[in-house]
């Protein structure tokens, strides 16, 4: 007599991700409708500096246009991190609790870093420089985040992505972030060079340091 073994079929819940993807595209569509001309200039950022020239004042960092697309950026990068971890066997891309942890960490990290930057910038008397520099970083990273969104959808629902492809894709994203960072420095080189010493201290303390410790903590955690 052959015993029949019943195996529990695990059905992954992807509904939460679908809701977030729809929410992200809806936010982009609403922002585009509310700020049609500004969004058109923003969309041309990859080959035109018109947007960064017009909206270079640090006050635009708190505008509804920047904040709404910043939310999309956070969601997009959180998905990208979770999908990357899943691809190399460190997590599940359908784990919504992990997504909450990732997005909470990103928000906490960004806000904490922003507040500390404000304090240090005020102490070093480079507040104007840092505000404009941060605005440029947010603009470029938001652009990358929105660009990543459709790729996140494909990678999330596709289960046949090779590790080599994912590695190359991650390197492209990291290189794009590094390139936009250098562009931000170049765009503000005159102001930066006038306060070079304080800016170097700022870079070491709040740009290089946190990411180095995050890398060290993550590599030690998976070793």
mmCIF file with all atom_site columns, N, CA and C in Angstrom, residues 126 189-203:
data_model
loop_
_atom_site.group_PDB
_atom_site.id
_atom_site.type_symbol
_atom_site.label_atom_id
_atom_site.label_alt_id
_atom_site.label_comp_id
_atom_site.label_asym_id
_atom_site.label_entity_id
_atom_site.label_seq_id
_atom_site.pdbx_PDB_ins_code
_atom_site.Cartn_x
_atom_site.Cartn_y
_atom_site.Cartn_z
_atom_site.occupancy
_atom_site.B_iso_or_equiv
_atom_site.pdbx_formal_charge
_atom_site.auth_seq_id
_atom_site.auth_comp_id
_atom_site.auth_asym_id
_atom_site.auth_atom_id
_atom_site.pdbx_PDB_model_num
ATOM 1  N N  . UNK A 1 126 ? 27.353 76.741 7.011  1.00 0.00 ? 126 UNK A N  1
ATOM 2  C CA . UNK A 1 126 ? 27.265 76.341 5.593  1.00 0.00 ? 126 UNK A CA 1
ATOM 3  C C  . UNK A 1 126 ? 25.845 75.845 5.287  1.00 0.00 ? 126 UNK A C  1
ATOM 4  N N  . UNK A 1 189 ? 30.214 73.668 -7.028 1.00 0.00 ? 189 UNK A N  1
ATOM 5  C CA . UNK A 1 189 ? 31.643 73.694 -6.725 1.00 0.00 ? 189 UNK A CA 1
ATOM 6  C C  . UNK A 1 189 ? 32.126 75.069 -6.260 1.00 0.00 ? 189 UNK A C  1
ATOM 7  N N  . UNK A 1 190 ? 31.577 76.131 -6.813 1.00 0.00 ? 190 UNK A N  1
ATOM 8  C CA . UNK A 1 190 ? 32.029 77.472 -6.410 1.00 0.00 ? 190 UNK A CA 1
ATOM 9  C C  . UNK A 1 190 ? 31.724 77.750 -4.943 1.00 0.00 ? 190 UNK A C  1
ATOM 10 N N  . UNK A 1 191 ? 30.497 77.393 -4.515 1.00 0.00 ? 191 UNK A N  1
ATOM 11 C CA . UNK A 1 191 ? 30.115 77.609 -3.122 1.00 0.00 ? 191 UNK A CA 1
ATOM 12 C C  . UNK A 1 191 ? 30.869 76.640 -2.218 1.00 0.00 ? 191 UNK A C  1
ATOM 13 N N  . UNK A 1 192 ? 31.007 75.386 -2.679 1.00 0.00 ? 192 UNK A N  1
ATOM 14 C CA . UNK A 1 192 ? 31.676 74.361 -1.875 1.00 0.00 ? 192 UNK A CA 1
ATOM 15 C C  . UNK A 1 192 ? 33.139 74.719 -1.645 1.00 0.00 ? 192 UNK A C  1
ATOM 16 N N  . UNK A 1 193 ? 33.833 75.152 -2.692 1.00 0.00 ? 193 UNK A N  1
ATOM 17 C CA . UNK A 1 193 ? 35.252 75.469 -2.573 1.00 0.00 ? 193 UNK A CA 1
ATOM 18 C C  . UNK A 1 193 ? 35.501 76.669 -1.655 1.00 0.00 ? 193 UNK A C  1
ATOM 19 N N  . UNK A 1 194 ? 34.504 77.545 -1.548 1.00 0.00 ? 194 UNK A N  1
ATOM 20 C CA . UNK A 1 194 ? 34.668 78.694 -0.661 1.00 0.00 ? 194 UNK A CA 1
ATOM 21 C C  . UNK A 1 194 ? 34.624 78.287 0.816  1.00 0.00 ? 194 UNK A C  1
ATOM 22 N N  . UNK A 1 195 ? 34.027 77.104 1.084  1.00 0.00 ? 195 UNK A N  1
ATOM 23 C CA . UNK A 1 195 ? 33.970 76.571 2.446  1.00 0.00 ? 195 UNK A CA 1
ATOM 24 C C  . UNK A 1 195 ? 34.424 75.112 2.417  1.00 0.00 ? 195 UNK A C  1
ATOM 25 N N  . UNK A 1 196 ? 35.545 74.879 1.746  1.00 0.00 ? 196 UNK A N  1
ATOM 26 C CA . UNK A 1 196 ? 36.000 73.516 1.450  1.00 0.00 ? 196 UNK A CA 1
ATOM 27 C C  . UNK A 1 196 ? 36.278 72.707 2.712  1.00 0.00 ? 196 UNK A C  1
ATOM 28 N N  . UNK A 1 197 ? 36.954 73.300 3.675  1.00 0.00 ? 197 UNK A N  1
ATOM 29 C CA . UNK A 1 197 ? 37.329 72.557 4.881  1.00 0.00 ? 197 UNK A CA 1
ATOM 30 C C  . UNK A 1 197 ? 36.103 72.021 5.611  1.00 0.00 ? 197 UNK A C  1
ATOM 31 N N  . UNK A 1 198 ? 35.100 72.887 5.792  1.00 0.00 ? 198 UNK A N  1
ATOM 32 C CA . UNK A 1 198 ? 33.893 72.466 6.491  1.00 0.00 ? 198 UNK A CA 1
ATOM 33 C C  . UNK A 1 198 ? 33.111 71.443 5.674  1.00 0.00 ? 198 UNK A C  1
ATOM 34 N N  . UNK A 1 199 ? 33.150 71.585 4.357  1.00 0.00 ? 199 UNK A N  1
ATOM 35 C CA . UNK A 1 199 ? 32.428 70.639 3.508  1.00 0.00 ? 199 UNK A CA 1
ATOM 36 C C  . UNK A 1 199 ? 33.076 69.258 3.562  1.00 0.00 ? 199 UNK A C  1
ATOM 37 N N  . UNK A 1 200 ? 34.413 69.205 3.638  1.00 0.00 ? 200 UNK A N  1
ATOM 38 C CA . UNK A 1 200 ? 35.115 67.925 3.765  1.00 0.00 ? 200 UNK A CA 1
ATOM 39 C C  . UNK A 1 200 ? 34.739 67.249 5.086  1.00 0.00 ? 200 UNK A C  1
ATOM 40 N N  . UNK A 1 201 ? 34.675 68.035 6.166  1.00 0.00 ? 201 UNK A N  1
ATOM 41 C CA . UNK A 1 201 ? 34.241 67.490 7.450  1.00 0.00 ? 201 UNK A CA 1
ATOM 42 C C  . UNK A 1 201 ? 32.816 66.948 7.358  1.00 0.00 ? 201 UNK A C  1
ATOM 43 N N  . UNK A 1 202 ? 31.969 67.681 6.652  1.00 0.00 ? 202 UNK A N  1
ATOM 44 C CA . UNK A 1 202 ? 30.585 67.249 6.458  1.00 0.00 ? 202 UNK A CA 1
ATOM 45 C C  . UNK A 1 202 ? 30.532 65.927 5.684  1.00 0.00 ? 202 UNK A C  1
ATOM 46 N N  . UNK A 1 203 ? 31.332 65.819 4.624  1.00 0.00 ? 203 UNK A N  1
ATOM 47 C CA . UNK A 1 203 ? 31.356 64.598 3.819  1.00 0.00 ? 203 UNK A CA 1
ATOM 48 C C  . UNK A 1 203 ? 31.782 63.396 4.648  1.00 0.00 ? 203 UNK A C  1
#
